[in-house]
Amino acid sequence: MIDLNADLGEGFGIWRLGDDDALLAVVSSANVACGFHAGDPATMRRVCTRAVAAGVAVGAQVSYRDLAGFGRRFIDVAPGELTDDVLYQLAALDGIARTAGGRVTYVKPHGALYNAVVHHERQARAVVDAVVAYDPALAVLGLPGSTLLRLADESGLRTVAEGFADRGYTPAGVLVPRTEAGALVQDERTVVERAVRMATEGVVVAVDGTAVDVAVASVCLHGDTPGAVGLARAVRAALEEAGVAVTAFAP
Amino acid sequence: MIDLNADLGEGFGIWRLGDDDALLAVVSSANVACGFHAGDPATMRRVCTRAVAAGVAVGAQVSYRDLAGFGRRFIDVAPGELTDDVLYQLAALDGIARTAGGRVTYVKPHGALYNAVVHHERQARAVVDAVVAYDPALAVLGLPGSTLLRLADESGLRTVAEGFADRGYTPAGVLVPRTEAGALVQDERTVVERAVRMATEGVVVAVDGTAVDVAVASVCLHGDTPGAVGLARAVRAALEEAGVAVTAFAP
Amino acid sequence: MIDLNADLGEGFGIWRLGDDDALLAVVSSANVACGFHAGDPATMRRVCTRAVAAGVAVGAQVSYRDLAGFGRRFIDVAPGELTDDVLYQLAALDGIARTAGGRVTYVKPHGALYNAVVHHERQARAVVDAVVAYDPALAVLGLPGSTLLRLADESGLRTVAEGFADRGYTPAGVLVPRTEAGALVQDERTVVERAVRMATEGVVVAVDGTAVDVAVASVCLHGDTPGAVGLARAVRAALEEAGVAVTAFAP
Amino acid sequence: MIDLNADLGEGFGIWRLGDDDALLAVVSSANVACGFHAGDPATMRRVCTRAVAAGVAVGAQVSYRDLAGFGRRFIDVAPGELTDDVLYQLAALDGIARTAGGRVTYVKPHGALYNAVVHHERQARAVVDAVVAYDPALAVLGLPGSTLLRLADESGLRTVAEGFADRGYTPAGVLVPRTEAGALVQDERTVVERAVRMATEGVVVAVDGTAVDVAVASVCLHGDTPGAVGLARAVRAALEEAGVAVTAFAP
């Protein structure tokens, strides 16, 4: 059993990014943009409605307030303000999801915020504070070993670790930085195989060839290129062929 | 028994507008800005927290998306998008109010949207649709005789009509347009007297001197100038002296 | 001799719209978005640089401030503010064009503002005021018969009328409203033929079959779909085959 | 001879910050907000018009794109994008200043960007690149010893160092960090005396009591509180009494 998650609803106004409908047929969890890096209210409502219809779990993909930078630039926002920014996004999406017959069941930080809370104690704490304040029954989806998941766990939140079949891992089980060789796995068959092995054995082959334990409950897929959607479908098909059920961790 | 309402939390980031704390000691209902014409998440949370502490009802002051124009410019937004914009604002504020121990109990459109939905059938319907979708137990606060209140009522929502002690009324009981003589009542003693008579008798003296019935359950106060706060206090004091209880219509 | 114009640089941040590079090989005038409905500074600079390299004239495609609505919603902005908004956009683009070795040579309103200034006297005047204040040597590109072109002309600005080969015309020579039959011409060969006839004879066949005079110095092309780019290329090829030189009206 | 500079036009839409008119009667250089941290086009035009009338130099106070944070939060924006963002703001303000009969004569980064370019080589370079691309005759106003001024100087730009009469200095002549004791000088008479000594002797008394050389051509004043305006006036009066002419460095 494994969860597949992807970012959805990342357009804004007239602009679209990725193929939301195609991905909703592949993933079990949709990280829905909440308006701060992408995602206008009409897009949020459409994605929530379709996710509910497809039986896909809805998560709040919360971000720094940065439409111009798509949330990909670190912002040194004060923790108190970050808590309130996350709370605002989370509440807005949850309200929309509820009118669509669903609800938000987890939170996943986006882009630069995702990267920041791997180590940035105060911002990680700020995100956790928002989730606890809104609903302590929500799960937090993030990088295994991150400060975010540690603090979320300490605060009594359910934490869910995710893996990346298209990213290289070090022998220590962490991602190879994007600036280093081996950061990206581009061969599609290899990506599919890595996804299956993560799901079935909890193991990934690191850049030095050793097999490393990666206990992940979700695999992150990408959908912002046509090729990515095809790859996402291939991953799901291979998982099902291997007898792995694709199921949301927080339905 | 009468409700007093005022707009609160209308700053944004570093900028402030009006004296929120002073008004919270006067009104029974706070129309809290939700981020589209004013109101950042930190301000929303602070106002909600203080409103809950002060026993003041929290309403969603929803607006066109227009920070630069403070929501005071008509925007010909498509009804479906307007519904989703209102839903987003309402849900965001309600989530924040809930973490503060309260909740949103009513919706009041702001500025140009307030004026538009007096007559604009499709936009009025769009606002009503959002409220019904989010929570049919919410009340709608607006102008007596407006399309908004008519459609809200037809949709089964509770409607609350408000009066303006500092605005002139025609013999037909509607506001004198701002471009005409008698639109504004500026003498403070007169404003206080009109507020008391609205609350006690449901009557206001029109520009032609006739007494007109205005059945209002709430009186709208302003707070964005120091003088306005003093006037708001005087209105409340006079009401209490006249034996009128100032109480939220939707606590 | 005819000018071909199209909207360019209408992405924002990560989002793209249309194929700027393909269009730059077809048009003689680029209406470049200035940041209010689309167009971030990096996109503006890239488009200006490439337009200058391609010998394409740069125009300021000015808009209401409305990223969420892509400038397609009428906003009842006060004329004085509209003048300043247009001035800001125009100056920003011109400064960027100058660093790229070019300069802005004309102004064309976008979307809902384009439609508004066909009849809205005060907003049309506001746009003209901004152009005159910035540089009275600039041209104004717009709809023949519009209030905008009339006021621009009265203010001593050069005016340039544009035609639409893919839009139906009434016998009076004005566009068929989009809500009526015959508003759109979708057959590609017909569109190409209409463009050529506009350029060579100054004539278009109206919905009732009569030939109508349309004295246009520019034809507007669209580029936000792959098919549109192909059609734009076909129009240019047919014009050149017919011996018409495609040349900017304001190089 | 000394220049006095202050931040102006830092409102947005309905919101105001500081007393622009009062400051224009005190300073010789106005750092005008350009729309990214504050400053809508109408405010920019009003401030430029009044600055020109008052004989005050206009500078572009460029910022990260961050209205919600008033430009006070570091953003890890890519240098190329920062260059274009600065260019956009600079060009917009200069165009507006020109229609008001003036022009931008210098650039001063705002808030978190001001602090970043003290040390952040790539962002400092990005700002310098924008100024050079726009107009190499512009001056750059900043902190003495900053990376910004060093790179600007190396690029052939005129650099102007500024001092702060209300901030503590270390014996090395740099500002005491805000987190340390002695960072702020709050006694008004002391602030006035320090401003005069900076202007007349190029000296400031450091936190350890030693007199330190600070060769500044401009003194930065603040205006966002009523007290600050009074202090600014007192500084100017004391300078004139001491025979120092208050004159813009770049008229």
PDB file of C-alpha atoms in Angstrom, chain D residues 31-218:
ATOM      1  CA  ASN D  31      13.455  58.504  -1.575  1.00  0.00           C
ATOM      2  CA  VAL D  32      10.170  57.792  -3.339  1.00  0.00           C
ATOM      3  CA  ALA D  33       8.577  54.341  -3.048  1.00  0.00           C
ATOM      4  CA  CYS D  34       8.029  52.768  -6.479  1.00  0.00           C
ATOM      5  CA  GLY D  35       5.147  50.343  -5.987  1.00  0.00           C
ATOM      6  CA  PHE D  36       6.874  47.161  -4.821  1.00  0.00           C
ATOM      7  CA  HIS D  37       6.853  47.694  -1.040  1.00  0.00           C
ATOM      8  CA  ALA D  38       4.568  50.762  -1.100  1.00  0.00           C
ATOM      9  CA  GLY D  39       3.680  53.561  -3.457  1.00  0.00           C
ATOM     10  CA  ASP D  40       0.815  53.428  -5.907  1.00  0.00           C
ATOM     11  CA  PRO D  41       1.066  55.437  -9.152  1.00  0.00           C
ATOM     12  CA  ALA D  42      -1.171  58.267  -7.913  1.00  0.00           C
ATOM     13  CA  THR D  43       0.933  58.676  -4.774  1.00  0.00           C
ATOM     14  CA  MET D  44       4.128  58.558  -6.820  1.00  0.00           C
ATOM     15  CA  ARG D  45       2.868  61.302  -9.082  1.00  0.00           C
ATOM     16  CA  ARG D  46       1.693  63.496  -6.223  1.00  0.00           C
ATOM     17  CA  VAL D  47       4.995  63.175  -4.360  1.00  0.00           C
ATOM     18  CA  CYS D  48       7.039  63.822  -7.518  1.00  0.00           C
ATOM     19  CA  THR D  49       4.998  66.908  -8.342  1.00  0.00           C
ATOM     20  CA  ARG D  50       5.417  68.326  -4.868  1.00  0.00           C
ATOM     21  CA  ALA D  51       9.100  67.419  -4.672  1.00  0.00           C
ATOM     22  CA  VAL D  52       9.749  69.244  -7.939  1.00  0.00           C
ATOM     23  CA  ALA D  53       7.825  72.260  -6.658  1.00  0.00           C
ATOM     24  CA  ALA D  54       9.812  72.224  -3.415  1.00  0.00           C
ATOM     25  CA  GLY D  55      13.160  71.826  -5.171  1.00  0.00           C
ATOM     26  CA  VAL D  56      13.706  68.429  -3.558  1.00  0.00           C
ATOM     27  CA  ALA D  57      15.671  65.774  -5.500  1.00  0.00           C
ATOM     28  CA  VAL D  58      13.767  62.597  -6.435  1.00  0.00           C
ATOM     29  CA  GLY D  59      15.365  59.211  -5.840  1.00  0.00           C
ATOM     30  CA  ALA D  60      13.995  55.753  -6.582  1.00  0.00           C
ATOM     31  CA  GLN D  61      13.502  53.795  -3.378  1.00  0.00           C
ATOM     32  CA  VAL D  62      13.588  50.331  -4.924  1.00  0.00           C
ATOM     33  CA  SER D  63      12.488  47.212  -3.070  1.00  0.00           C
ATOM     34  CA  TYR D  64      11.744  43.537  -3.159  1.00  0.00           C
ATOM     35  CA  ARG D  65       8.211  42.841  -4.427  1.00  0.00           C
ATOM     36  CA  ASP D  66       6.499  42.558  -1.062  1.00  0.00           C
ATOM     37  CA  LEU D  67       3.540  44.809  -0.252  1.00  0.00           C
ATOM     38  CA  ALA D  68       2.384  42.519   2.547  1.00  0.00           C
ATOM     39  CA  GLY D  69       5.769  42.735   4.269  1.00  0.00           C
ATOM     40  CA  PHE D  70       6.543  46.352   3.352  1.00  0.00           C
ATOM     41  CA  GLY D  71       9.795  45.161   1.800  1.00  0.00           C
ATOM     42  CA  ARG D  72      11.198  44.357   5.212  1.00  0.00           C
ATOM     43  CA  ARG D  73      11.711  40.632   4.653  1.00  0.00           C
ATOM     44  CA  PHE D  74      14.717  39.246   2.842  1.00  0.00           C
ATOM     45  CA  ILE D  75      13.703  37.479  -0.353  1.00  0.00           C
ATOM     46  CA  ASP D  76      16.133  35.165  -2.056  1.00  0.00           C
ATOM     47  CA  VAL D  77      15.286  36.457  -5.512  1.00  0.00           C
ATOM     48  CA  ALA D  78      17.529  35.445  -8.409  1.00  0.00           C
ATOM     49  CA  PRO D  79      19.907  38.273  -9.409  1.00  0.00           C
ATOM     50  CA  GLY D  80      18.632  38.507 -12.975  1.00  0.00           C
ATOM     51  CA  GLU D  81      15.068  38.930 -11.772  1.00  0.00           C
ATOM     52  CA  LEU D  82      16.155  41.442  -9.151  1.00  0.00           C
ATOM     53  CA  THR D  83      17.858  43.513 -11.842  1.00  0.00           C
ATOM     54  CA  ASP D  84      14.655  43.542 -13.860  1.00  0.00           C
ATOM     55  CA  ASP D  85      12.514  44.313 -10.809  1.00  0.00           C
ATOM     56  CA  VAL D  86      14.740  47.295  -9.962  1.00  0.00           C
ATOM     57  CA  LEU D  87      14.756  48.451 -13.564  1.00  0.00           C
ATOM     58  CA  TYR D  88      10.958  48.333 -13.693  1.00  0.00           C
ATOM     59  CA  GLN D  89      10.554  50.412 -10.526  1.00  0.00           C
ATOM     60  CA  LEU D  90      13.237  52.882 -11.532  1.00  0.00           C
ATOM     61  CA  ALA D  91      11.803  53.392 -14.998  1.00  0.00           C
ATOM     62  CA  ALA D  92       8.249  53.777 -13.701  1.00  0.00           C
ATOM     63  CA  LEU D  93       9.238  56.441 -11.191  1.00  0.00           C
ATOM     64  CA  ASP D  94      11.506  58.263 -13.608  1.00  0.00           C
ATOM     65  CA  GLY D  95       8.757  58.458 -16.204  1.00  0.00           C
ATOM     66  CA  ILE D  96       6.364  59.847 -13.622  1.00  0.00           C
ATOM     67  CA  ALA D  97       8.984  62.306 -12.341  1.00  0.00           C
ATOM     68  CA  ARG D  98       9.596  63.520 -15.879  1.00  0.00           C
ATOM     69  CA  THR D  99       5.910  64.242 -16.453  1.00  0.00           C
ATOM     70  CA  ALA D 100       6.108  66.260 -13.243  1.00  0.00           C
ATOM     71  CA  GLY D 101       8.978  68.291 -14.644  1.00  0.00           C
ATOM     72  CA  GLY D 102      11.733  66.530 -12.736  1.00  0.00           C
ATOM     73  CA  ARG D 103      13.582  63.290 -12.997  1.00  0.00           C
ATOM     74  CA  VAL D 104      15.093  60.541 -10.863  1.00  0.00           C
ATOM     75  CA  THR D 105      18.665  61.399  -9.958  1.00  0.00           C
ATOM     76  CA  TYR D 106      19.605  58.566  -7.613  1.00  0.00           C
ATOM     77  CA  VAL D 107      18.658  55.099  -6.390  1.00  0.00           C
ATOM     78  CA  LYS D 108      18.393  53.903  -2.794  1.00  0.00           C
ATOM     79  CA  PRO D 109      17.400  50.340  -1.913  1.00  0.00           C
ATOM     80  CA  HIS D 110      14.671  49.965   0.708  1.00  0.00           C
ATOM     81  CA  GLY D 111      14.319  47.885   3.844  1.00  0.00           C
ATOM     82  CA  ALA D 112      15.485  44.293   3.631  1.00  0.00           C
ATOM     83  CA  LEU D 113      17.098  44.928   0.259  1.00  0.00           C
ATOM     84  CA  TYR D 114      19.066  47.815   1.780  1.00  0.00           C
ATOM     85  CA  ASN D 115      20.320  45.472   4.469  1.00  0.00           C
ATOM     86  CA  ALA D 116      20.990  42.591   2.091  1.00  0.00           C
ATOM     87  CA  VAL D 117      23.200  44.568  -0.279  1.00  0.00           C
ATOM     88  CA  VAL D 118      25.499  45.561   2.560  1.00  0.00           C
ATOM     89  CA  HIS D 119      26.995  42.086   2.209  1.00  0.00           C
ATOM     90  CA  HIS D 120      25.073  40.085  -0.428  1.00  0.00           C
ATOM     91  CA  GLU D 121      27.386  40.306  -3.430  1.00  0.00           C
ATOM     92  CA  ARG D 122      25.003  38.924  -6.069  1.00  0.00           C
ATOM     93  CA  GLN D 123      22.031  41.045  -5.058  1.00  0.00           C
ATOM     94  CA  ALA D 124      24.220  44.139  -4.768  1.00  0.00           C
ATOM     95  CA  ARG D 125      25.562  43.438  -8.234  1.00  0.00           C
ATOM     96  CA  ALA D 126      21.991  42.988  -9.508  1.00  0.00           C
ATOM     97  CA  VAL D 127      21.002  46.433  -8.240  1.00  0.00           C
ATOM     98  CA  VAL D 128      24.094  48.021  -9.769  1.00  0.00           C
ATOM     99  CA  ASP D 129      23.407  46.287 -13.083  1.00  0.00           C
ATOM    100  CA  ALA D 130      19.935  47.802 -13.208  1.00  0.00           C
ATOM    101  CA  VAL D 131      21.205  51.314 -12.518  1.00  0.00           C
ATOM    102  CA  VAL D 132      23.986  51.043 -15.092  1.00  0.00           C
ATOM    103  CA  ALA D 133      21.568  49.663 -17.684  1.00  0.00           C
ATOM    104  CA  TYR D 134      19.047  52.414 -17.069  1.00  0.00           C
ATOM    105  CA  ASP D 135      21.327  55.432 -16.761  1.00  0.00           C
ATOM    106  CA  PRO D 136      24.990  55.422 -15.685  1.00  0.00           C
ATOM    107  CA  ALA D 137      24.650  59.070 -14.664  1.00  0.00           C
ATOM    108  CA  LEU D 138      22.480  58.117 -11.670  1.00  0.00           C
ATOM    109  CA  ALA D 139      23.954  58.114  -8.180  1.00  0.00           C
ATOM    110  CA  VAL D 140      23.552  55.292  -5.660  1.00  0.00           C
ATOM    111  CA  LEU D 141      22.782  56.169  -2.042  1.00  0.00           C
ATOM    112  CA  GLY D 142      23.692  53.631   0.623  1.00  0.00           C
ATOM    113  CA  LEU D 143      25.634  52.561   3.662  1.00  0.00           C
ATOM    114  CA  PRO D 144      29.327  53.498   3.788  1.00  0.00           C
ATOM    115  CA  GLY D 145      31.453  50.380   3.397  1.00  0.00           C
ATOM    116  CA  SER D 146      28.634  48.364   1.869  1.00  0.00           C
ATOM    117  CA  THR D 147      29.132  45.938  -0.983  1.00  0.00           C
ATOM    118  CA  LEU D 148      26.557  47.982  -2.886  1.00  0.00           C
ATOM    119  CA  LEU D 149      28.612  51.165  -2.838  1.00  0.00           C
ATOM    120  CA  ARG D 150      31.843  49.296  -3.626  1.00  0.00           C
ATOM    121  CA  LEU D 151      30.338  47.594  -6.687  1.00  0.00           C
ATOM    122  CA  ALA D 152      28.587  50.778  -7.794  1.00  0.00           C
ATOM    123  CA  ASP D 153      31.873  52.621  -7.567  1.00  0.00           C
ATOM    124  CA  GLU D 154      33.687  49.903  -9.515  1.00  0.00           C
ATOM    125  CA  SER D 155      31.003  50.174 -12.201  1.00  0.00           C
ATOM    126  CA  GLY D 156      31.645  53.862 -12.584  1.00  0.00           C
ATOM    127  CA  LEU D 157      28.504  55.042 -10.779  1.00  0.00           C
ATOM    128  CA  ARG D 158      28.594  57.977  -8.431  1.00  0.00           C
ATOM    129  CA  THR D 159      28.168  56.740  -4.863  1.00  0.00           C
ATOM    130  CA  VAL D 160      26.829  58.683  -1.917  1.00  0.00           C
ATOM    131  CA  ALA D 161      27.328  57.494   1.665  1.00  0.00           C
ATOM    132  CA  GLU D 162      24.705  58.271   4.268  1.00  0.00           C
ATOM    133  CA  GLY D 163      24.792  58.510   8.045  1.00  0.00           C
ATOM    134  CA  PHE D 164      22.173  57.978  10.760  1.00  0.00           C
ATOM    135  CA  ALA D 165      22.141  60.463  13.603  1.00  0.00           C
ATOM    136  CA  ASP D 166      19.748  58.302  15.586  1.00  0.00           C
ATOM    137  CA  ARG D 167      21.774  55.089  15.369  1.00  0.00           C
ATOM    138  CA  GLY D 168      24.738  54.008  17.476  1.00  0.00           C
ATOM    139  CA  TYR D 169      28.106  53.421  15.802  1.00  0.00           C
ATOM    140  CA  THR D 170      30.888  51.030  16.797  1.00  0.00           C
ATOM    141  CA  PRO D 171      34.471  52.297  17.146  1.00  0.00           C
ATOM    142  CA  ALA D 172      35.004  50.842  13.648  1.00  0.00           C
ATOM    143  CA  GLY D 173      32.443  53.273  12.267  1.00  0.00           C
ATOM    144  CA  VAL D 174      29.708  50.786  11.473  1.00  0.00           C
ATOM    145  CA  LEU D 175      26.178  50.690  12.859  1.00  0.00           C
ATOM    146  CA  VAL D 176      25.563  48.843  16.109  1.00  0.00           C
ATOM    147  CA  PRO D 177      23.236  45.933  15.247  1.00  0.00           C
ATOM    148  CA  ARG D 178      19.642  46.536  16.314  1.00  0.00           C
ATOM    149  CA  THR D 179      19.790  43.540  18.634  1.00  0.00           C
ATOM    150  CA  GLU D 180      22.588  45.080  20.709  1.00  0.00           C
ATOM    151  CA  ALA D 181      22.613  47.795  23.376  1.00  0.00           C
ATOM    152  CA  GLY D 182      23.286  51.266  22.063  1.00  0.00           C
ATOM    153  CA  ALA D 183      21.722  50.588  18.659  1.00  0.00           C
ATOM    154  CA  LEU D 184      19.262  53.459  18.967  1.00  0.00           C
ATOM    155  CA  VAL D 185      19.861  57.037  20.056  1.00  0.00           C
ATOM    156  CA  GLN D 186      16.582  58.331  21.392  1.00  0.00           C
ATOM    157  CA  ASP D 187      17.344  61.600  23.097  1.00  0.00           C
ATOM    158  CA  GLU D 188      16.352  64.285  20.645  1.00  0.00           C
ATOM    159  CA  ARG D 189      19.000  66.826  21.576  1.00  0.00           C
ATOM    160  CA  THR D 190      21.684  64.183  21.202  1.00  0.00           C
ATOM    161  CA  VAL D 191      20.373  63.194  17.784  1.00  0.00           C
ATOM    162  CA  VAL D 192      20.425  66.806  16.620  1.00  0.00           C
ATOM    163  CA  GLU D 193      23.963  67.300  17.906  1.00  0.00           C
ATOM    164  CA  ARG D 194      25.157  64.115  16.196  1.00  0.00           C
ATOM    165  CA  ALA D 195      23.637  65.222  12.889  1.00  0.00           C
ATOM    166  CA  VAL D 196      25.402  68.578  13.116  1.00  0.00           C
ATOM    167  CA  ARG D 197      28.730  66.989  14.012  1.00  0.00           C
ATOM    168  CA  MET D 198      28.418  64.480  11.149  1.00  0.00           C
ATOM    169  CA  ALA D 199      27.786  67.352   8.759  1.00  0.00           C
ATOM    170  CA  THR D 200      30.381  69.785  10.076  1.00  0.00           C
ATOM    171  CA  GLU D 201      33.238  67.515  11.190  1.00  0.00           C
ATOM    172  CA  GLY D 202      32.486  64.150   9.580  1.00  0.00           C
ATOM    173  CA  VAL D 203      32.648  62.624  13.030  1.00  0.00           C
ATOM    174  CA  VAL D 204      30.323  60.633  15.275  1.00  0.00           C
ATOM    175  CA  VAL D 205      30.782  59.558  18.877  1.00  0.00           C
ATOM    176  CA  ALA D 206      30.806  55.754  19.014  1.00  0.00           C
ATOM    177  CA  VAL D 207      29.224  53.644  21.765  1.00  0.00           C
ATOM    178  CA  ASP D 208      32.555  53.460  23.579  1.00  0.00           C
ATOM    179  CA  GLY D 209      32.866  57.252  23.634  1.00  0.00           C
ATOM    180  CA  THR D 210      35.557  57.549  20.979  1.00  0.00           C
ATOM    181  CA  ALA D 211      35.119  59.948  18.101  1.00  0.00           C
ATOM    182  CA  VAL D 212      34.981  58.103  14.781  1.00  0.00           C
ATOM    183  CA  ASP D 213      35.304  59.455  11.253  1.00  0.00           C
ATOM    184  CA  VAL D 214      32.143  58.988   9.178  1.00  0.00           C
ATOM    185  CA  ALA D 215      32.435  60.673   5.831  1.00  0.00           C
ATOM    186  CA  VAL D 216      28.802  61.000   4.822  1.00  0.00           C
ATOM    187  CA  ALA D 217      27.311  63.271   2.201  1.00  0.00           C
ATOM    188  CA  SER D 218      23.747  62.671   3.338  1.00  0.00           C
TER     189      SER D 218
END
